[in-house]
Amino acid sequence: MKTYQIALVPGDGIGKEVVPAGRKVLETLAHTTDSFQFEFEAFDWGGDYYRKHGLMMPANGLDALRGKDAILFGSAGDPDIPDHITLWGLRLKICQGLDQYANVRPTRILPGIDGPLKRCRPEDLNWVIVRENTEGEYSGVGGRMHQGHSIEVATDLSLMTRAGVERILRYAFRLAQSRPRKLLTVITKSNAQRHAMVMWDEIAAQIAAGFPDVTWDKELVDAATARMVNRPASLDTIVATNLHADILSDLAAALAGSLGIAPTANINPERVYPSMFEPIHGSAFDIMGKGLANPIGTFWSVVLLLEHLGEMAAARRVMQAIEHVAANPRLHTRDLGGNATTNEVTEAVCAEIAATTRNSLAQA
Ligand code: ATP
């Protein structure tokens, strides 16, 4: 039997509710199979840790993660700590430190979920957004001087390397190639950003030459927002820079019904380091501690985690359980217009996983 080492980093806010729910799903799954099990190690990093130690995670925290098979993450954000400290001190530190350069965000309208687009059928919206996750606008290069004086100046440099752009575009072309439509849209802004984004476009054309079976096009990021709303079926796989994809994927999550449903994978494709899986939403302090958090985004992230481990059958079973539960309006949390609690949704998904195992055993 295989044993997977899983790090749990709930972080802040509703992360502390949805990550334990995700663990329950993984434990339920492990109880239904003889082929793998999980060993969990939980890390109490985040805002509370910062209040005690002045850091979001220990300086050598990455060492504790390096040997894991995967990381399940909640969120980083605290009303009393500036956002740039919580983000850079935890999530970005892990993503950049473990070279998780491909951030992958699937978006679909699940059965039973009412998306806000009137003319969009569920089959019209089936996207995967690939976000460059280690450089670009989030390079952290820049500074401030003359602080507080009238001549104050501040810079944030968007830094793109040929190696960084090549690897993310190659990853996106490969992913597009693996999907039935073999369709990739490369998001750009090379009309206004006339250096790095022009290099991005040139590299896209160079990489595309190695993927003759992938149909690809280029779209300006502003035009892409309108296209997502007006012609969702014209998109399939989408690749964009760190900031552009950050914004487009929140729009994508909203168009699919709720921020509470959408998952993310932060992938180190070469598998030198563990990859990290997390719901796309943040810490949502307005609903924290009330049992209102939708755990589906975390469960879908668990599906991505299982796929990354190569446990495809288990991933399919969790996804089927999610779809089964999403299709029942009585099991919708408040963000979806319902009254169900985090626990009720978690119990229902776990029960469905257990039931599908009993059925498949009975058929065997
Ligand atoms: P952060 O600053 O950490 O990104 P935030 O509170 O600004 O957090 P989000 O948490 O991403 O932003 O979400 C915005 C709002 O969407 C929340 O305030 C909450 O009401 C709702 N929301 C987000 N995630 C969920 C969820 N899983 N279940 C229910 N509602 C959610």
Tab-separated table of C-alpha atoms and ligand atoms in Angstrom:
chain	number	residue	atom	x	y	z
A	1	MET	CA	0.000	0.000	0.000
A	2	LYS	CA	1.298	3.464	-0.921
A	3	THR	CA	1.503	6.119	1.794
A	4	TYR	CA	1.265	9.734	0.665
A	5	GLN	CA	2.663	12.419	2.960
A	6	ILE	CA	0.309	15.398	2.897
A	7	ALA	CA	1.058	18.785	4.482
A	8	LEU	CA	-1.995	20.713	5.671
A	9	VAL	CA	-1.654	24.509	5.847
A	10	PRO	CA	-5.113	25.888	6.755
A	11	GLY	CA	-3.792	29.451	7.175
A	12	ASP	CA	-6.416	32.046	8.100
A	13	GLY	CA	-10.148	32.701	8.190
A	14	ILE	CA	-12.314	30.054	6.540
A	15	GLY	CA	-9.118	28.210	5.546
A	16	LYS	CA	-9.325	26.765	9.068
A	17	GLU	CA	-12.769	25.332	8.243
A	18	VAL	CA	-12.351	24.126	4.680
A	19	VAL	CA	-8.944	22.421	5.022
A	20	PRO	CA	-10.157	20.092	7.835
A	21	ALA	CA	-13.159	19.356	5.586
A	22	GLY	CA	-10.752	18.473	2.763
A	23	ARG	CA	-8.833	16.202	5.121
A	24	LYS	CA	-12.087	14.405	5.983
A	25	VAL	CA	-12.701	13.725	2.292
A	26	LEU	CA	-9.174	12.322	1.866
A	27	GLU	CA	-9.600	10.163	4.999
A	28	THR	CA	-12.965	8.855	3.785
A	29	LEU	CA	-11.389	7.990	0.472
A	30	ALA	CA	-8.467	6.198	2.133
A	31	HIS	CA	-10.917	4.084	4.175
A	32	THR	CA	-12.452	2.804	0.952
A	33	THR	CA	-9.281	1.508	-0.672
A	34	ASP	CA	-6.384	-0.849	-0.003
A	35	SER	CA	-4.114	0.803	-2.541
A	36	PHE	CA	-3.153	4.019	-0.732
A	37	GLN	CA	-3.324	5.864	2.564
A	38	PHE	CA	-2.394	9.336	3.769
A	39	GLU	CA	-0.178	10.620	6.545
A	40	PHE	CA	-1.002	14.201	7.454
A	41	GLU	CA	1.116	16.878	9.080
A	42	ALA	CA	-0.647	20.136	9.948
A	43	PHE	CA	1.153	23.487	10.136
A	44	ASP	CA	-0.298	26.359	12.182
A	45	TRP	CA	1.153	29.092	9.971
A	46	GLY	CA	-0.724	32.309	9.174
A	47	GLY	CA	-1.992	35.411	11.001
A	48	ASP	CA	-2.020	33.877	14.512
A	49	TYR	CA	1.521	32.577	14.035
A	50	TYR	CA	2.538	36.089	12.892
A	51	ARG	CA	1.113	37.667	16.062
A	52	LYS	CA	3.273	35.310	18.154
A	53	HIS	CA	6.468	35.172	16.101
A	54	GLY	CA	6.451	38.192	13.740
A	55	LEU	CA	6.530	35.876	10.711
A	56	MET	CA	3.735	34.143	8.787
A	57	MET	CA	5.748	30.901	8.744
A	58	PRO	CA	9.130	29.951	10.222
A	59	ALA	CA	12.205	31.033	8.242
A	60	ASN	CA	13.054	27.355	7.602
A	61	GLY	CA	9.408	26.356	7.045
A	62	LEU	CA	9.990	25.300	3.438
A	63	ASP	CA	12.321	22.541	4.681
A	64	ALA	CA	9.363	20.896	6.426
A	65	LEU	CA	7.392	20.894	3.149
A	66	ARG	CA	10.065	19.700	0.710
A	67	GLY	CA	9.685	16.003	1.511
A	68	LYS	CA	5.882	15.955	1.246
A	69	ASP	CA	3.967	14.481	-1.683
A	70	ALA	CA	1.514	17.396	-1.755
A	71	ILE	CA	0.282	20.393	0.219
A	72	LEU	CA	-3.357	21.270	0.899
A	73	PHE	CA	-3.592	25.005	1.590
A	74	GLY	CA	-6.488	27.140	2.885
A	75	SER	CA	-5.918	30.874	2.627
A	76	ALA	CA	-3.712	33.687	3.888
A	77	GLY	CA	-5.257	36.966	5.026
A	78	ASP	CA	-5.926	38.705	8.317
A	79	PRO	CA	-7.896	41.898	8.985
A	80	ASP	CA	-5.173	43.167	11.356
A	81	ILE	CA	-2.137	42.431	9.157
A	82	PRO	CA	-1.461	44.191	5.827
A	83	ASP	CA	-2.342	41.977	2.849
A	84	HIS	CA	1.111	42.246	1.268
A	85	ILE	CA	2.628	40.741	4.455
A	86	THR	CA	0.183	37.826	4.668
A	87	LEU	CA	0.443	37.097	0.939
A	88	TRP	CA	4.230	37.379	0.604
A	89	GLY	CA	4.905	35.776	3.998
A	90	LEU	CA	3.033	32.548	3.319
A	91	ARG	CA	1.402	31.742	0.006
A	92	LEU	CA	3.911	33.422	-2.297
A	93	LYS	CA	6.794	32.230	-0.139
A	94	ILE	CA	5.673	28.638	-0.663
A	95	CYS	CA	4.802	29.009	-4.381
A	96	GLN	CA	8.043	30.778	-5.258
A	97	GLY	CA	10.218	28.802	-2.812
A	98	LEU	CA	9.012	25.465	-4.167
A	99	ASP	CA	9.102	26.711	-7.778
A	100	GLN	CA	5.411	26.000	-8.332
A	101	TYR	CA	5.460	27.974	-11.539
A	102	ALA	CA	2.243	26.723	-13.099
A	103	ASN	CA	-0.939	27.808	-11.385
A	104	VAL	CA	-3.777	25.824	-12.933
A	105	ARG	CA	-7.418	26.818	-12.460
A	106	PRO	CA	-10.159	24.701	-14.005
A	107	THR	CA	-13.581	26.334	-14.292
A	108	ARG	CA	-16.862	24.634	-15.144
A	109	ILE	CA	-20.484	25.218	-14.276
A	110	LEU	CA	-21.262	22.212	-12.075
A	111	PRO	CA	-24.638	20.466	-12.353
A	112	GLY	CA	-27.238	22.266	-10.211
A	113	ILE	CA	-25.305	25.536	-10.100
A	114	ASP	CA	-26.945	28.603	-11.582
A	115	GLY	CA	-24.299	30.762	-13.259
A	116	PRO	CA	-24.986	34.490	-13.805
A	117	LEU	CA	-24.707	34.389	-17.631
A	118	LYS	CA	-28.179	34.195	-19.162
A	119	ARG	CA	-27.345	32.678	-22.533
A	120	CYS	CA	-24.548	30.374	-21.342
A	121	ARG	CA	-25.306	26.653	-21.247
A	122	PRO	CA	-23.180	24.638	-18.782
A	123	GLU	CA	-21.359	22.982	-21.696
A	124	ASP	CA	-20.373	26.433	-23.045
A	125	LEU	CA	-18.098	27.146	-20.099
A	126	ASN	CA	-15.321	24.624	-19.604
A	127	TRP	CA	-12.017	26.416	-19.188
A	128	VAL	CA	-8.627	25.871	-17.640
A	129	ILE	CA	-6.703	29.035	-16.860
A	130	VAL	CA	-2.927	28.628	-16.583
A	131	ARG	CA	-1.319	31.402	-14.565
A	132	GLU	CA	2.410	32.113	-14.461
A	133	ASN	CA	3.067	31.817	-10.747
A	134	THR	CA	6.621	32.885	-9.942
A	135	GLU	CA	7.540	36.107	-11.740
A	136	GLY	CA	6.021	38.871	-13.897
A	137	GLU	CA	4.053	41.510	-12.006
A	138	TYR	CA	4.562	39.584	-8.739
A	139	SER	CA	8.351	39.497	-8.909
A	140	GLY	CA	8.584	41.652	-5.803
A	141	VAL	CA	11.228	43.811	-7.448
A	142	GLY	CA	10.886	47.486	-6.666
A	143	GLY	CA	11.062	49.852	-3.782
A	144	ARG	CA	10.001	53.055	-2.107
A	145	MET	CA	12.028	56.086	-1.243
A	146	HIS	CA	11.388	59.527	0.221
A	147	GLN	CA	8.546	57.931	2.159
A	148	GLY	CA	6.105	60.448	3.557
A	149	HIS	CA	7.622	63.363	1.616
A	150	SER	CA	6.072	65.088	-1.355
A	151	ILE	CA	8.759	63.652	-3.627
A	152	GLU	CA	7.944	60.063	-2.533
A	153	VAL	CA	8.482	57.520	-5.297
A	154	ALA	CA	7.530	53.831	-5.534
A	155	THR	CA	8.156	51.199	-8.187
A	156	ASP	CA	6.938	47.660	-8.841
A	157	LEU	CA	8.889	46.096	-11.649
A	158	SER	CA	7.239	43.389	-13.733
A	159	LEU	CA	10.080	41.050	-14.494
A	160	MET	CA	9.801	38.357	-17.158
A	161	THR	CA	12.554	35.946	-18.042
A	162	ARG	CA	12.778	34.001	-21.300
A	163	ALA	CA	13.155	30.767	-19.295
A	164	GLY	CA	10.123	31.612	-17.146
A	165	VAL	CA	7.936	32.528	-20.125
A	166	GLU	CA	9.037	29.522	-22.169
A	167	ARG	CA	8.264	27.040	-19.416
A	168	ILE	CA	4.787	28.384	-18.628
A	169	LEU	CA	3.802	28.640	-22.302
A	170	ARG	CA	5.118	25.150	-22.988
A	171	TYR	CA	3.119	23.859	-20.013
A	172	ALA	CA	-0.018	25.569	-21.359
A	173	PHE	CA	0.434	24.208	-24.895
A	174	ARG	CA	0.907	20.702	-23.465
A	175	LEU	CA	-2.201	21.048	-21.322
A	176	ALA	CA	-4.226	22.350	-24.286
A	177	GLN	CA	-2.955	19.424	-26.349
A	178	SER	CA	-4.211	16.985	-23.699
A	179	ARG	CA	-7.749	18.400	-23.738
A	180	PRO	CA	-10.318	17.323	-26.355
A	181	ARG	CA	-10.597	20.694	-28.133
A	182	LYS	CA	-6.815	21.314	-28.344
A	183	LEU	CA	-7.490	25.038	-28.173
A	184	LEU	CA	-5.295	27.645	-26.467
A	185	THR	CA	-5.787	31.379	-26.018
A	186	VAL	CA	-2.656	33.320	-25.083
A	187	ILE	CA	-3.570	36.462	-23.138
A	188	THR	CA	-1.390	39.484	-23.799
A	189	LYS	CA	-1.183	43.257	-23.466
A	190	SER	CA	1.607	43.833	-25.943
A	191	ASN	CA	-0.103	46.887	-27.430
A	192	ALA	CA	0.610	48.875	-24.259
A	193	GLN	CA	3.336	46.886	-22.491
A	194	ARG	CA	5.807	47.043	-25.335
A	195	HIS	CA	8.806	45.137	-23.971
A	196	ALA	CA	8.120	42.067	-21.838
A	197	MET	CA	4.706	41.365	-23.359
A	198	VAL	CA	6.137	41.588	-26.867
A	199	MET	CA	8.730	38.990	-25.825
A	200	TRP	CA	5.844	36.919	-24.381
A	201	ASP	CA	4.060	37.042	-27.777
A	202	GLU	CA	7.223	36.105	-29.683
A	203	ILE	CA	7.908	33.151	-27.394
A	204	ALA	CA	4.269	32.004	-27.752
A	205	ALA	CA	4.724	31.850	-31.535
A	206	GLN	CA	8.018	29.961	-31.141
A	207	ILE	CA	6.539	27.370	-28.739
A	208	ALA	CA	3.415	27.033	-30.904
A	209	ALA	CA	5.586	25.741	-33.761
A	210	GLY	CA	6.231	22.624	-31.672
A	211	PHE	CA	2.487	21.978	-31.222
A	212	PRO	CA	1.017	21.904	-34.753
A	213	ASP	CA	-2.087	20.085	-33.516
A	214	VAL	CA	-3.010	22.887	-31.070
A	215	THR	CA	-5.138	25.730	-32.436
A	216	TRP	CA	-4.133	28.943	-30.720
A	217	ASP	CA	-4.920	32.605	-30.752
A	218	LYS	CA	-3.908	35.786	-28.951
A	219	GLU	CA	-6.271	38.051	-27.032
A	220	LEU	CA	-5.662	41.327	-25.226
A	221	VAL	CA	-6.497	40.948	-21.543
A	222	ASP	CA	-9.164	43.658	-21.622
A	223	ALA	CA	-10.858	42.099	-24.648
A	224	ALA	CA	-10.609	38.708	-22.939
A	225	THR	CA	-12.946	39.819	-20.125
A	226	ALA	CA	-15.645	40.700	-22.654
A	227	ARG	CA	-15.060	37.473	-24.577
A	228	MET	CA	-15.435	35.402	-21.394
A	229	VAL	CA	-18.848	36.981	-20.845
A	230	ASN	CA	-20.096	37.190	-24.456
A	231	ARG	CA	-18.519	34.147	-26.130
A	232	PRO	CA	-17.537	31.697	-23.383
A	233	ALA	CA	-17.635	28.690	-25.716
A	234	SER	CA	-14.882	30.225	-27.865
A	235	LEU	CA	-12.389	29.588	-25.030
A	236	ASP	CA	-10.886	26.381	-23.654
A	237	THR	CA	-7.330	26.566	-22.273
A	238	ILE	CA	-6.145	30.072	-21.425
A	239	VAL	CA	-2.620	31.143	-20.442
A	240	ALA	CA	-1.735	34.501	-18.930
A	241	THR	CA	0.797	36.337	-16.806
A	242	ASN	CA	0.634	36.321	-13.014
A	243	LEU	CA	-1.516	39.436	-12.623
A	244	HIS	CA	-3.660	39.041	-15.741
A	245	ALA	CA	-4.565	35.466	-14.841
A	246	ASP	CA	-5.240	36.418	-11.227
A	247	ILE	CA	-7.940	38.819	-12.363
A	248	LEU	CA	-9.343	36.634	-15.153
A	249	SER	CA	-9.667	33.641	-12.839
A	250	ASP	CA	-11.765	35.537	-10.287
A	251	LEU	CA	-14.043	36.548	-13.159
A	252	ALA	CA	-14.109	32.923	-14.326
A	253	ALA	CA	-15.036	31.709	-10.821
A	254	ALA	CA	-17.877	34.228	-10.585
A	255	LEU	CA	-19.183	33.247	-14.041
A	256	ALA	CA	-19.208	29.599	-12.939
A	257	GLY	CA	-21.473	30.424	-9.986
A	258	SER	CA	-19.366	31.257	-6.930
A	259	LEU	CA	-15.892	31.946	-5.653
A	260	GLY	CA	-16.594	29.163	-3.130
A	261	ILE	CA	-16.461	26.428	-5.776
A	262	ALA	CA	-13.291	27.178	-7.716
A	263	PRO	CA	-10.058	25.186	-7.179
A	264	THR	CA	-6.397	25.870	-7.886
A	265	ALA	CA	-3.270	23.780	-8.293
A	266	ASN	CA	0.178	25.342	-7.850
A	267	ILE	CA	2.269	22.881	-9.784
A	268	ASN	CA	5.988	22.194	-9.900
A	269	PRO	CA	5.765	20.193	-13.162
A	270	GLU	CA	9.241	18.657	-12.840
A	271	ARG	CA	8.209	17.256	-9.410
A	272	VAL	CA	11.456	18.384	-7.803
A	273	TYR	CA	9.262	19.960	-5.092
A	274	PRO	CA	5.752	19.191	-3.860
A	275	SER	CA	2.835	20.953	-5.498
A	276	MET	CA	0.183	22.839	-3.548
A	277	PHE	CA	-3.594	22.711	-3.886
A	278	GLU	CA	-6.023	25.329	-2.576
A	279	PRO	CA	-9.436	26.858	-3.137
A	280	ILE	CA	-9.271	30.090	-5.122
A	281	HIS	CA	-11.145	32.095	-2.469
A	282	GLY	CA	-9.475	34.036	0.341
A	283	SER	CA	-10.039	34.026	4.090
A	284	ALA	CA	-13.583	35.520	3.920
A	285	PHE	CA	-13.586	36.973	7.426
A	286	ASP	CA	-17.221	38.019	7.096
A	287	ILE	CA	-18.350	34.383	7.317
A	288	MET	CA	-15.541	32.782	9.301
A	289	GLY	CA	-16.396	30.589	12.293
A	290	LYS	CA	-20.070	30.421	11.333
A	291	GLY	CA	-20.046	27.146	9.434
A	292	LEU	CA	-21.135	28.960	6.262
A	293	ALA	CA	-18.028	28.407	4.132
A	294	ASN	CA	-18.591	26.442	0.964
A	295	PRO	CA	-16.032	23.584	1.064
A	296	ILE	CA	-16.516	22.590	-2.605
A	297	GLY	CA	-13.554	24.688	-3.798
A	298	THR	CA	-11.351	22.726	-1.401
A	299	PHE	CA	-12.861	19.378	-2.419
A	300	TRP	CA	-12.258	20.174	-6.094
A	301	SER	CA	-8.673	21.087	-5.104
A	302	VAL	CA	-8.450	17.624	-3.504
A	303	VAL	CA	-9.448	16.206	-6.915
A	304	LEU	CA	-6.534	18.094	-8.512
A	305	LEU	CA	-4.232	16.822	-5.742
A	306	LEU	CA	-5.261	13.218	-6.401
A	307	GLU	CA	-4.791	13.675	-10.160
A	308	HIS	CA	-1.297	15.040	-9.499
A	309	LEU	CA	-0.495	11.954	-7.400
A	310	GLY	CA	-1.662	9.811	-10.333
A	311	GLU	CA	-4.708	8.496	-8.413
A	312	MET	CA	-7.061	9.072	-11.346
A	313	ALA	CA	-9.834	6.681	-10.282
A	314	ALA	CA	-9.953	8.198	-6.791
A	315	ALA	CA	-9.989	11.710	-8.302
A	316	ARG	CA	-12.944	10.754	-10.509
A	317	ARG	CA	-14.850	9.385	-7.510
A	318	VAL	CA	-14.405	12.591	-5.522
A	319	MET	CA	-15.431	14.702	-8.541
A	320	GLN	CA	-18.551	12.569	-9.047
A	321	ALA	CA	-19.427	12.979	-5.363
A	322	ILE	CA	-18.979	16.772	-5.664
A	323	GLU	CA	-21.222	16.880	-8.745
A	324	HIS	CA	-23.847	14.705	-7.045
A	325	VAL	CA	-23.959	17.008	-4.002
A	326	ALA	CA	-23.835	20.243	-6.056
A	327	ALA	CA	-26.861	19.040	-8.029
A	328	ASN	CA	-28.962	19.031	-4.836
A	329	PRO	CA	-30.115	22.600	-3.989
A	330	ARG	CA	-30.773	21.548	-0.374
A	331	LEU	CA	-27.015	21.070	-0.066
A	332	HIS	CA	-26.126	24.536	-1.341
A	333	THR	CA	-24.300	26.895	1.037
A	334	ARG	CA	-25.295	30.553	1.345
A	335	ASP	CA	-22.981	31.764	-1.455
A	336	LEU	CA	-25.081	29.592	-3.790
A	337	GLY	CA	-28.373	30.864	-2.375
A	338	GLY	CA	-28.939	27.944	0.032
A	339	ASN	CA	-28.834	27.278	3.789
A	340	ALA	CA	-26.547	24.247	4.043
A	341	THR	CA	-23.558	24.364	6.382
A	342	THR	CA	-19.931	23.439	5.710
A	343	ASN	CA	-20.457	20.267	7.768
A	344	GLU	CA	-23.604	19.198	5.951
A	345	VAL	CA	-21.917	19.529	2.556
A	346	THR	CA	-18.824	17.698	3.834
A	347	GLU	CA	-20.881	14.848	5.309
A	348	ALA	CA	-22.871	14.559	2.078
A	349	VAL	CA	-19.744	14.379	-0.093
A	350	CYS	CA	-18.134	11.812	2.243
A	351	ALA	CA	-21.341	9.733	2.287
A	352	GLU	CA	-21.460	9.774	-1.507
A	353	ILE	CA	-17.811	8.642	-1.742
A	354	ALA	CA	-18.554	5.780	0.664
A	355	ALA	CA	-21.755	4.856	-1.224
A	356	THR	CA	-20.062	4.739	-4.643
A	357	THR	CA	-17.432	2.399	-3.166
A	358	ARG	CA	-20.127	0.062	-1.789
A	359	ASN	CA	-21.850	0.075	-5.204
A	360	SER	CA	-18.685	-0.665	-7.147
A	361	LEU	CA	-17.767	-3.450	-4.691
A	362	ALA	CA	-21.260	-4.921	-5.047
A	363	GLN	CA	-20.944	-4.882	-8.854
A	364	ALA	CA	-17.477	-6.480	-8.807
B	1	ATP	P1	-8.640	37.627	1.004
B	1	ATP	O1	-8.290	39.051	1.324
B	1	ATP	O2	-7.977	36.649	1.897
B	1	ATP	O3	-8.497	37.292	-0.463
B	1	ATP	P2	-11.462	38.269	0.966
B	1	ATP	O4	-12.410	38.073	2.107
B	1	ATP	O5	-11.122	39.639	0.537
B	1	ATP	O6	-10.181	37.419	1.344
B	1	ATP	P3	-12.550	36.176	-0.551
B	1	ATP	O7	-12.471	35.385	0.664
B	1	ATP	O8	-11.820	35.630	-1.719
B	1	ATP	O9	-12.022	37.626	-0.340
B	1	ATP	O10	-14.062	36.291	-0.952
B	1	ATP	C1	-14.888	37.428	-1.004
B	1	ATP	C2	-16.274	37.097	-0.452
B	1	ATP	O11	-16.829	35.947	-1.111
B	1	ATP	C3	-16.179	36.698	0.995
B	1	ATP	O12	-16.236	37.823	1.802
B	1	ATP	C4	-17.342	35.749	1.182
B	1	ATP	O13	-18.525	36.410	1.530
B	1	ATP	C5	-17.487	35.090	-0.178
B	1	ATP	N1	-16.831	33.766	-0.183
B	1	ATP	C6	-15.564	33.495	-0.554
B	1	ATP	N2	-15.294	32.195	-0.414
B	1	ATP	C7	-16.404	31.609	0.057
B	1	ATP	C8	-16.748	30.281	0.427
B	1	ATP	N3	-15.879	29.255	0.334
B	1	ATP	N4	-17.986	30.050	0.882
B	1	ATP	C9	-18.881	31.050	0.987
B	1	ATP	N5	-18.620	32.324	0.653
B	1	ATP	C10	-17.402	32.623	0.205
